[in-house]
CSV table of C-alpha atoms in Angstrom, one decimal:
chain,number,residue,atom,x,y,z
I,1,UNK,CA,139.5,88.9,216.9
I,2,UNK,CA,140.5,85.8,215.9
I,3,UNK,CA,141.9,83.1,218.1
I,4,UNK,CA,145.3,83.5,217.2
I,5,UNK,CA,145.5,87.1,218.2
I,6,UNK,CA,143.9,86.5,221.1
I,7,UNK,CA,146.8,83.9,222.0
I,8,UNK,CA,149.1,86.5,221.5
I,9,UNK,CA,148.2,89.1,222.7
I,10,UNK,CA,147.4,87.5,226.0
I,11,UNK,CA,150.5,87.6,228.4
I,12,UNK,CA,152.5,84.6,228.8
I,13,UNK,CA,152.9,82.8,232.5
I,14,UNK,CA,155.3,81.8,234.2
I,15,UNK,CA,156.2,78.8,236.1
I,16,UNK,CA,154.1,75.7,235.7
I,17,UNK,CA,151.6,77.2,233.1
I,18,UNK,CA,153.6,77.1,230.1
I,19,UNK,CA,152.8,73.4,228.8
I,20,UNK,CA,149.1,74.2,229.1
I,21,UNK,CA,149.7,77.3,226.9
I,22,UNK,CA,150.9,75.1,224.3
I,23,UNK,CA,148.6,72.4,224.7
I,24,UNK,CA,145.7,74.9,224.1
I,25,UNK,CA,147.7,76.6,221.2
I,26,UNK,CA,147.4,73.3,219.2
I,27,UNK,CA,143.9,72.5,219.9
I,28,UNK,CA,142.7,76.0,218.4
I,29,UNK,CA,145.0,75.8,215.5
I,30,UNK,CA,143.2,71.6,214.9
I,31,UNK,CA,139.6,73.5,215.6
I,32,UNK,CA,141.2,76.3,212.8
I,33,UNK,CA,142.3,73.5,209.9
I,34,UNK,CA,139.5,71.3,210.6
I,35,UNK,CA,137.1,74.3,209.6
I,36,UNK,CA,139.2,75.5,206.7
I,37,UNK,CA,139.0,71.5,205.6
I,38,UNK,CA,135.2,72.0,205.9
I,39,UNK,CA,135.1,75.2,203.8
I,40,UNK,CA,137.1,73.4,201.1
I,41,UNK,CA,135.4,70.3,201.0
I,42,UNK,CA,131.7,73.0,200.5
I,43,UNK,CA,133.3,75.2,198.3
I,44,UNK,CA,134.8,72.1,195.6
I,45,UNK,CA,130.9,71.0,195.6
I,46,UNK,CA,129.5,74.4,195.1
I,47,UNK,CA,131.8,74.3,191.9
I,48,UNK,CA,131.0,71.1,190.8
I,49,UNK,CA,127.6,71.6,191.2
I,50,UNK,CA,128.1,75.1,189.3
I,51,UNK,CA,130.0,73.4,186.5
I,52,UNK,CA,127.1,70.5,185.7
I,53,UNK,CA,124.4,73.5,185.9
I,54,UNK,CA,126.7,75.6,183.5
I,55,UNK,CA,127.1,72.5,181.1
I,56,UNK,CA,123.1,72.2,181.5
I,57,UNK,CA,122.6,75.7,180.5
I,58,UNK,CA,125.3,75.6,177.3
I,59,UNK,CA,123.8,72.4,176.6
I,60,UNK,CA,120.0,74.3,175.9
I,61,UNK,CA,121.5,76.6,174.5
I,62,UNK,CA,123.5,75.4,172.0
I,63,UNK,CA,120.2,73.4,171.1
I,64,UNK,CA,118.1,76.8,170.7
I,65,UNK,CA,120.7,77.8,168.3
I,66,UNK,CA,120.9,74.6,166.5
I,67,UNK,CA,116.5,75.2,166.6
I,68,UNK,CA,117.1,78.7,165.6
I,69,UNK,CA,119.3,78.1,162.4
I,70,UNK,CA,117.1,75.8,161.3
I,71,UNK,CA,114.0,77.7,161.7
I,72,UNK,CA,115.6,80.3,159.7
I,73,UNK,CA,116.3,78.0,156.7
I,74,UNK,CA,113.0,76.8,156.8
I,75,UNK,CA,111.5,80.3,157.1
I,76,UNK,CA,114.2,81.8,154.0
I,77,UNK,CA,112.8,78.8,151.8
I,78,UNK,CA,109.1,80.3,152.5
I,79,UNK,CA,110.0,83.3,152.0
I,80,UNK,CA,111.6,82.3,148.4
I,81,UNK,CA,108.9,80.6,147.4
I,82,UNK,CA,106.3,83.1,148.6
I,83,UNK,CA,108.2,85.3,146.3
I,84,UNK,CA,108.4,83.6,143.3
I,85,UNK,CA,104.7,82.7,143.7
I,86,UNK,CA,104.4,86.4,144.3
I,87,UNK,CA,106.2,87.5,141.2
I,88,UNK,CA,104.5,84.7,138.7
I,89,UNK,CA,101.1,86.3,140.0
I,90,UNK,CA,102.3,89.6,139.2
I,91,UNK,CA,103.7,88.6,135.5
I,92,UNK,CA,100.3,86.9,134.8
I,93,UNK,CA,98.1,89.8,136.1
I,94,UNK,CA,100.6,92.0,133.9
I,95,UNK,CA,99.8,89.8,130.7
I,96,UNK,CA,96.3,89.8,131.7
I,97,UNK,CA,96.6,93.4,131.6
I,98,UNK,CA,98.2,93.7,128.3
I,99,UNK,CA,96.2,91.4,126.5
I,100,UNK,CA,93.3,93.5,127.8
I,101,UNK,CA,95.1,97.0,126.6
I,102,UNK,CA,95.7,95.2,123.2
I,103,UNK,CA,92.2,93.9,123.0
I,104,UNK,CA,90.6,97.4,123.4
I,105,UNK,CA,93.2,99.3,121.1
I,106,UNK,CA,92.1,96.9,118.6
I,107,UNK,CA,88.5,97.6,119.0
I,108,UNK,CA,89.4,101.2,119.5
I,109,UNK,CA,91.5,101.1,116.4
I,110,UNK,CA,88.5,99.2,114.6
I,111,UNK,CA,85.7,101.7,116.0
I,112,UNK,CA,88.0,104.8,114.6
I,113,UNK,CA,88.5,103.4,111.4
I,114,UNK,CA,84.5,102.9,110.5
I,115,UNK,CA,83.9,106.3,112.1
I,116,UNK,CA,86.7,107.8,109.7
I,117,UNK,CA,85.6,105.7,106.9
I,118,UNK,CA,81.7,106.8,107.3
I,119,UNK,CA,83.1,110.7,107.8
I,120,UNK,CA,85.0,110.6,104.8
I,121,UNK,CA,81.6,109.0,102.7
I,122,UNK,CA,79.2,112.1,104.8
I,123,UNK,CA,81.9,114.9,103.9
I,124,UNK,CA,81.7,114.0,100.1
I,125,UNK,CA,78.0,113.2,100.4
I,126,UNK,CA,77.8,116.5,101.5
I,127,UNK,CA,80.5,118.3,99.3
I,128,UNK,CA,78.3,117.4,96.4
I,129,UNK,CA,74.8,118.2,98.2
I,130,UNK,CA,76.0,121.2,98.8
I,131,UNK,CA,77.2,121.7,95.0
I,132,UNK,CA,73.6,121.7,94.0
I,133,UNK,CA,72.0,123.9,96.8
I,134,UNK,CA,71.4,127.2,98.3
I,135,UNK,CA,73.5,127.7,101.7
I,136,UNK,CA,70.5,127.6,103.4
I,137,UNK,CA,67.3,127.9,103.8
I,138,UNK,CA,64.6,129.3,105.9
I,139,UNK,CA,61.4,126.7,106.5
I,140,UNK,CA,58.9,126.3,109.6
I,141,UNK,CA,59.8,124.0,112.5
I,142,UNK,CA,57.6,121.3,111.3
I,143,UNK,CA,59.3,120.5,108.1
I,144,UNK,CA,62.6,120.0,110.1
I,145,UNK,CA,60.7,117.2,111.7
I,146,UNK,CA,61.0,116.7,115.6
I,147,UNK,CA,64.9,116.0,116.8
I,148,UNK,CA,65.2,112.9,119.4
I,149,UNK,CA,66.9,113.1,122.6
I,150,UNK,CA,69.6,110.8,121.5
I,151,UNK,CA,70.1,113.7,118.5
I,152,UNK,CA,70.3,116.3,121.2
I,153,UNK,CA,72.5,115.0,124.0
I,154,UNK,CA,74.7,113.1,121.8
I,155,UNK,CA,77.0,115.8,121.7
I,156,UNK,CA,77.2,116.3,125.3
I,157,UNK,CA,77.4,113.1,125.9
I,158,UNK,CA,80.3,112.6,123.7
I,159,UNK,CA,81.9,116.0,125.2
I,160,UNK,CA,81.8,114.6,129.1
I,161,UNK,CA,83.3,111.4,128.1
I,162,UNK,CA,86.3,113.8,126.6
I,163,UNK,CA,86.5,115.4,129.4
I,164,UNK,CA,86.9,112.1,131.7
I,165,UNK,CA,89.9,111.2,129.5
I,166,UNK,CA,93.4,111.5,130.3
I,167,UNK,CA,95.6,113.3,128.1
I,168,UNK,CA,97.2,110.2,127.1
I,169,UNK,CA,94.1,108.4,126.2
I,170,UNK,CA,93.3,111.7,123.9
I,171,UNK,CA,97.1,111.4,122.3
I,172,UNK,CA,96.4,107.9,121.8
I,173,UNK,CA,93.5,108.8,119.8
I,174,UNK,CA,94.7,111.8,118.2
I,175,UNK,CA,97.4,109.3,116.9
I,176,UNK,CA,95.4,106.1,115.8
I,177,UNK,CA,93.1,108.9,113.9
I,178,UNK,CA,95.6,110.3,112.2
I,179,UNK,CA,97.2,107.2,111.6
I,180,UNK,CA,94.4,106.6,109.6
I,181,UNK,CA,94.4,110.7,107.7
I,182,UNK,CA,97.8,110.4,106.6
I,183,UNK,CA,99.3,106.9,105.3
I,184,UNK,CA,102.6,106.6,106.2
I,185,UNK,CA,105.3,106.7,102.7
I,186,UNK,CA,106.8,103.8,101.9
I,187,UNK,CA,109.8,104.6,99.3
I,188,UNK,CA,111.6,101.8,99.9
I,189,UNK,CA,113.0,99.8,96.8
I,190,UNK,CA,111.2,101.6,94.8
I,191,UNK,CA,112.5,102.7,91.1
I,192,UNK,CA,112.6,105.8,89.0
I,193,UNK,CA,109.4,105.4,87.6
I,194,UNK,CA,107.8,104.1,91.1
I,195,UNK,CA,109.4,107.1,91.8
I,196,UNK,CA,107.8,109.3,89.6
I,197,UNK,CA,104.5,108.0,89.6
I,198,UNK,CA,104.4,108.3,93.4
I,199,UNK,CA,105.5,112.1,93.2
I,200,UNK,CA,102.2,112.5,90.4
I,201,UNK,CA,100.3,111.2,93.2
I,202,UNK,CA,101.3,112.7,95.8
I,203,UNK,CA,101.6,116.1,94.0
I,204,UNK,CA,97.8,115.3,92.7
I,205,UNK,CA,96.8,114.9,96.4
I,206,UNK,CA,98.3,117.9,97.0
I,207,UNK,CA,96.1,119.9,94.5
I,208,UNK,CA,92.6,118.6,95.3
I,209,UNK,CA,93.3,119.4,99.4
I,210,UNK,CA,94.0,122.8,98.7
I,211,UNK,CA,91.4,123.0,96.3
I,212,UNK,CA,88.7,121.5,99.0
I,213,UNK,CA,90.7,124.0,101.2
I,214,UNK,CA,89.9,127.0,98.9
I,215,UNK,CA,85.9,126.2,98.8
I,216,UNK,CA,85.9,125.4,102.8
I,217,UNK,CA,86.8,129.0,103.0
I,218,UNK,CA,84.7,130.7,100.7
I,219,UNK,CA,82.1,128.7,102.2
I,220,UNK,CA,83.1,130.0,105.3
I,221,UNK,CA,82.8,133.7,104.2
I,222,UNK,CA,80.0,132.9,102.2
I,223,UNK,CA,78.2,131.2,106.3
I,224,UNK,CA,79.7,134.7,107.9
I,225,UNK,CA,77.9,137.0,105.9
I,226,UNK,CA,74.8,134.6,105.8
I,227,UNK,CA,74.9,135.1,109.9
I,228,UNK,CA,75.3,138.3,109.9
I,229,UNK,CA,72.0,138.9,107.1
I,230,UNK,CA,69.8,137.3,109.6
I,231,UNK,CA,70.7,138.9,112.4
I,232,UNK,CA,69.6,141.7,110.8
I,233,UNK,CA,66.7,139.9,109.8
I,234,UNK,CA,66.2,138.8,113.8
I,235,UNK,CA,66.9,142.3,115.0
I,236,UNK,CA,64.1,144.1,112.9
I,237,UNK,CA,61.9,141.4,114.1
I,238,UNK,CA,62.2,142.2,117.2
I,239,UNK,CA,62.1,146.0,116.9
I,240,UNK,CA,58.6,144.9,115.4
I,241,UNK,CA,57.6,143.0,118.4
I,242,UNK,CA,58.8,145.6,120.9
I,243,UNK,CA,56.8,148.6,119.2
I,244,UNK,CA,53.2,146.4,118.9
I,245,UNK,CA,54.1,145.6,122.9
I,246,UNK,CA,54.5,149.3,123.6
I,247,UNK,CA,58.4,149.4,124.4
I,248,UNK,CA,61.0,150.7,123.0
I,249,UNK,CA,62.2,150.1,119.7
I,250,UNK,CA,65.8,148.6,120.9
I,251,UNK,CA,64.4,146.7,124.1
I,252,UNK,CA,64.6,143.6,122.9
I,253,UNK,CA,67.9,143.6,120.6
I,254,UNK,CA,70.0,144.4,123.1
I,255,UNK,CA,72.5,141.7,125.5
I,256,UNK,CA,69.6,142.2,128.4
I,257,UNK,CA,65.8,142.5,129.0
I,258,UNK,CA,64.0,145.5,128.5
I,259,UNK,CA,63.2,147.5,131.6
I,260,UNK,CA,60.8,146.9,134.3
I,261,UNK,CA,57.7,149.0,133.3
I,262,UNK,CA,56.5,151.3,136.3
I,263,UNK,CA,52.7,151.4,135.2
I,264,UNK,CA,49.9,148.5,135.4
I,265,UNK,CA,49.8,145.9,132.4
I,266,UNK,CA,46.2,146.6,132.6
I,267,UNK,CA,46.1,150.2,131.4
I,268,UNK,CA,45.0,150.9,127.9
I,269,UNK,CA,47.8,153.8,127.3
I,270,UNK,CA,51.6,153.6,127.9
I,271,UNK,CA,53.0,155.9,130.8
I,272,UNK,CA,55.0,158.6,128.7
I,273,UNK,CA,56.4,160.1,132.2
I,274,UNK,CA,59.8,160.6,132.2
I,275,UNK,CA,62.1,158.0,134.5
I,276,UNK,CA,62.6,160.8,137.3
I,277,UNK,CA,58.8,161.2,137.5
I,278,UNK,CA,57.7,157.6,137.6
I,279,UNK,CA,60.5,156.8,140.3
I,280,UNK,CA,59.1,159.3,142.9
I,281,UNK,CA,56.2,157.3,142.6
I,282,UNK,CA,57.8,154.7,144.7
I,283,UNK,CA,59.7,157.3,147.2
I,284,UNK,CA,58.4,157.8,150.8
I,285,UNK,CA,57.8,155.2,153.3
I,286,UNK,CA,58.4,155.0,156.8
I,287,UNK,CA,62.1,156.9,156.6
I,288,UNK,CA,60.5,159.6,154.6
I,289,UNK,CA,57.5,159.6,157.4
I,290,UNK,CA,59.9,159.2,160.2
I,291,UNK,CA,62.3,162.2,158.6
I,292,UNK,CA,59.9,164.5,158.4
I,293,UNK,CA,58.0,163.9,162.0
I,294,UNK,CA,62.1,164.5,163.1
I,295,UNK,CA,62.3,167.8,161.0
I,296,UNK,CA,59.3,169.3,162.3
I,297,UNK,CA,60.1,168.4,166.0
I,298,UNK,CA,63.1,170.0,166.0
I,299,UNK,CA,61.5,172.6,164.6
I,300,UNK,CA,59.0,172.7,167.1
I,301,UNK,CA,61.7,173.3,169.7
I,302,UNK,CA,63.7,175.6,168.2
I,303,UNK,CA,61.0,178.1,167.7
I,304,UNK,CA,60.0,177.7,171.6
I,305,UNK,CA,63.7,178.0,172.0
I,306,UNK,CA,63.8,181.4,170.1
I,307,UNK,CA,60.3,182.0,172.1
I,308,UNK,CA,62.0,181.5,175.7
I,309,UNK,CA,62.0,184.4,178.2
I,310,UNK,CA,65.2,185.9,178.5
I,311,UNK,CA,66.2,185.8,182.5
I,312,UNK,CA,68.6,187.7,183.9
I,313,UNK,CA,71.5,187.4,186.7
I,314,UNK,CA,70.5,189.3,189.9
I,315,UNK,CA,72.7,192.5,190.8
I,316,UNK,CA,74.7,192.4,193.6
I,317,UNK,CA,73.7,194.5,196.7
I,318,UNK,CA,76.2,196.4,197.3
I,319,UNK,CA,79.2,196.0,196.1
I,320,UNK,CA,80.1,193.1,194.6
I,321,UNK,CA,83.6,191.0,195.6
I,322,UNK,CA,86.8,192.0,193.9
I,323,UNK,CA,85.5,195.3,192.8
I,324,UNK,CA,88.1,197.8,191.7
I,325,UNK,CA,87.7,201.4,192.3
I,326,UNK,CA,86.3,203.2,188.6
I,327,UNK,CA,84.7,199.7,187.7
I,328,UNK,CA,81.1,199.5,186.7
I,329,UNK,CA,78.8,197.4,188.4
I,330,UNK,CA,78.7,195.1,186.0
I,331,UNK,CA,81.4,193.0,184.3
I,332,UNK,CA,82.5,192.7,181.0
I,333,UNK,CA,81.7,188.9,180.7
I,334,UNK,CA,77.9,189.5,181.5
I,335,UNK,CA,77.3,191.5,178.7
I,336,UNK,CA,79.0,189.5,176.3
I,337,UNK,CA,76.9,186.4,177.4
I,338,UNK,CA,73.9,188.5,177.1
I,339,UNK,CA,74.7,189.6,173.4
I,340,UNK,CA,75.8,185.9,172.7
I,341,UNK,CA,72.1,185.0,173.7
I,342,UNK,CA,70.2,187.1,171.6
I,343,UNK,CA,72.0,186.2,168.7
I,344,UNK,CA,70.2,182.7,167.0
I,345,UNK,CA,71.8,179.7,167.3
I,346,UNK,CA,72.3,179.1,163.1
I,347,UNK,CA,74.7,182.0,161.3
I,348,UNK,CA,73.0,183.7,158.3
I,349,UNK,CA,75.9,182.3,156.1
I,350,UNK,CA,75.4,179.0,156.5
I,351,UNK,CA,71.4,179.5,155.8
I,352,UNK,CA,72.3,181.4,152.4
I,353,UNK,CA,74.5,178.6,151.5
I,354,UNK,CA,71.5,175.7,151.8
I,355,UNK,CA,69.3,177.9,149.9
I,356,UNK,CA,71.8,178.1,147.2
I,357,UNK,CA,72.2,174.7,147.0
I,358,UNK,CA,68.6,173.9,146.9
I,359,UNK,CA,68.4,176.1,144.2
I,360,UNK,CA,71.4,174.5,141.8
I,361,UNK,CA,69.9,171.3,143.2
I,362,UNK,CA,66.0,172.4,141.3
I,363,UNK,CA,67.9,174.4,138.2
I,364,UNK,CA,69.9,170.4,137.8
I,365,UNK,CA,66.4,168.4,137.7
I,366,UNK,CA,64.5,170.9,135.9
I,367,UNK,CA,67.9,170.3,133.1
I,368,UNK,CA,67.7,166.9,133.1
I,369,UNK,CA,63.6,166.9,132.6
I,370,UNK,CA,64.4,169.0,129.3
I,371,UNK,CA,66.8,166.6,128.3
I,372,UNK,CA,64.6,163.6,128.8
I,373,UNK,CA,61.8,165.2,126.9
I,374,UNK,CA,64.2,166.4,124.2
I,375,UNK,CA,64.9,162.6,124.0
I,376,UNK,CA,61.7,161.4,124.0
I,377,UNK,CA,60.7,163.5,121.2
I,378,UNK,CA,63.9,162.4,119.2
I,379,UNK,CA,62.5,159.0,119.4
I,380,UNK,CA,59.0,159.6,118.3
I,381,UNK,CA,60.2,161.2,115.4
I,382,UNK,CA,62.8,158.5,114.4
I,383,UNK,CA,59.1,156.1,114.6
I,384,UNK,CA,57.2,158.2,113.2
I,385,UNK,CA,59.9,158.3,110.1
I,386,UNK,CA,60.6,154.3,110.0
């Protein structure tokens, strides 16, 4: 409560008292201004003191801009000249490039142009070898004289650096080769009788290709049927060498090996057994062993199961529970049971039907032993004949 409420709301004297009440009134309200005063007088240096500190603080920071901007100016000139430099590298690591592209499709160019050049000279060196001899010939190793390595891998050497080139390197070539195959026509400014005389040429051109073209392929034919003469040559060679090594006649011509032969190297004659027969040589073993111990153990206890005494039930003494008047003494069931068990345990039918099929199983192999022989004999005659 401040003091001016408390003033009022205090009750008023009477008499006397009234100029000390007002007395006291004025001193509180002097207390009251003289602290108001004080708050001002606080209050107007609080805000000057703000104001310099604000002025401070706009101050720095309108310097940190100023030091900002000019940062970024310096930093955007950097940054221009890192770029240029940046982009003259790049346009002189580009003409580096391209010099070095041009350099090697020169020497490329170069290199394809002697290689064509020295193909040309071998394919008429050898268009008029082979005018004056035989397709081939057949001679002993020696007088082809021994081949290098750098004869025999060249080719696969030549083939794996193919295969490590892009496609555009092999268009490139393809190109610069053919470049070199067919000559570009130039008919430019040329008159009738340039005219003419280029048509003669070109027209001659025309003839001698498709006459080369006409030999390549009777050569061809002529090569095919060469082939085919000495593999015939090469197959009765080796029908030769398979009869002096005991095989058969067409072991060795075939796409595999001959067969495995089931008989010792070491024997003076050749095993004439059929296939069938020389196989069961091999049959047996521990699962045939271990089969047959099985079969005969079950065996075993099936005859002493056949063998066993036949037991049975005791008879009731008297009469036995449930018994119906006009019933025998002993049930139905019982006898059944007892009929069951003397029967054996395997039905007739099903043993007729393993003997049957044993049988078909013998009539099959003794079949296909006829055959065999049959073929053997075939074969010794067609020997004996050749």
């Amino acid at each position: 409560m401040s003091d001016d409420e408390y003033m009022s709301s205090k009750p008023a004297k009477r008499g006397g008292g009234d100029h000390h009440e007002e007395s006291g009134a004025d001193i509180l309200k002097h207390r009251q201004d003289q602290k108001r005063a004080e708050l001002d007088e606080q209050l107007k240096v609080y805000i000057d003191e703000w104001r310099k500190q604000r002025a401070k603080e706009l101050e720095e920071l309108r310097k940190l801009k100023e030091k900002q901007a000019k940062r970024k100016t310096i930093r955007e000139e950097e940054d221009k000249k890192l770029a240029q430099m940046k982009k003259d590298e790049e346009d002189r690591l580009r003409r580096e490039i391209e010099a070095k592209k041009q350099k090697e499709l020169d020497e490329k160019r170069f290199r394809l142009e002697e290689a064509e050049r020295k193909r040309q000279e071998a394919d008429k060196a050898a268009k008029e070898k082979s005018l004056s001899q035989p397709n081939f010939r057949l001679g002993k190793k020696a007088e082809a004289g021994p081949a290098t390595g750098a004869d025999k891998f060249s080719n696969v050497e030549s083939a794996r650096q193919d295969l490590n080139k892009s496609k555009e390197q092999l268009e490139e070539e393809k190109r610069i080769s053919l470049s070199f195959r067919i000559q570009a026509l130039n008919i430019d400014g040329l008159g009738v009788n340039q005219l003419r005389n280029k048509a003669e040429e070109l027209w001659n051109t025309i003839v001698t290709l498709e006459t080369e073209k006409y030999d390549l392929e009777e050569r061809s034919k002529r090569q095919d049927y060469d082939l085919k003469e000495l593999k015939e040559r090469q197959r009765q060679q080796n029908r030769q060498k398979a009869l002096k090594l005991g095989l058969d006649p067409e072991a060795l011509t075939g796409k595999y090996p001959p067969k495995i032969k089931l008989a010792s190297k070491h024997e003076r004659q050749v095993d004439l057994r059929p296939f069938p027969e020389r196989k069961s040589l091999f049959n047996g073993g521990f699962m045939a062993l271990g089969a047959e111990l099985d079969e005969k153990a079950w065996k075993d206890k099936y005859d002493s199961f056949l063998q066993r005494a036949k037991t049975r039930l005791p008879k009731w003494f008297g009469e036995r529970p449930g018994k119906k008047p006009g019933e025998t003494d002993t049930p139905d069931g019982e006898e059944a049971i007892e009929k069951d068990l003397d029967e054996p345990l395997v039905p007739p039918e099903d043993i007729q039907e393993e003997e049957e099929e044993e049988e078909a199983a013998e009539e099959e192999e003794e079949e296909e032993e006829e055959e065999e022989e049959e073929e053997e004999e075939e074969e010794e005659e067609e020997e004996e004949e050749e």
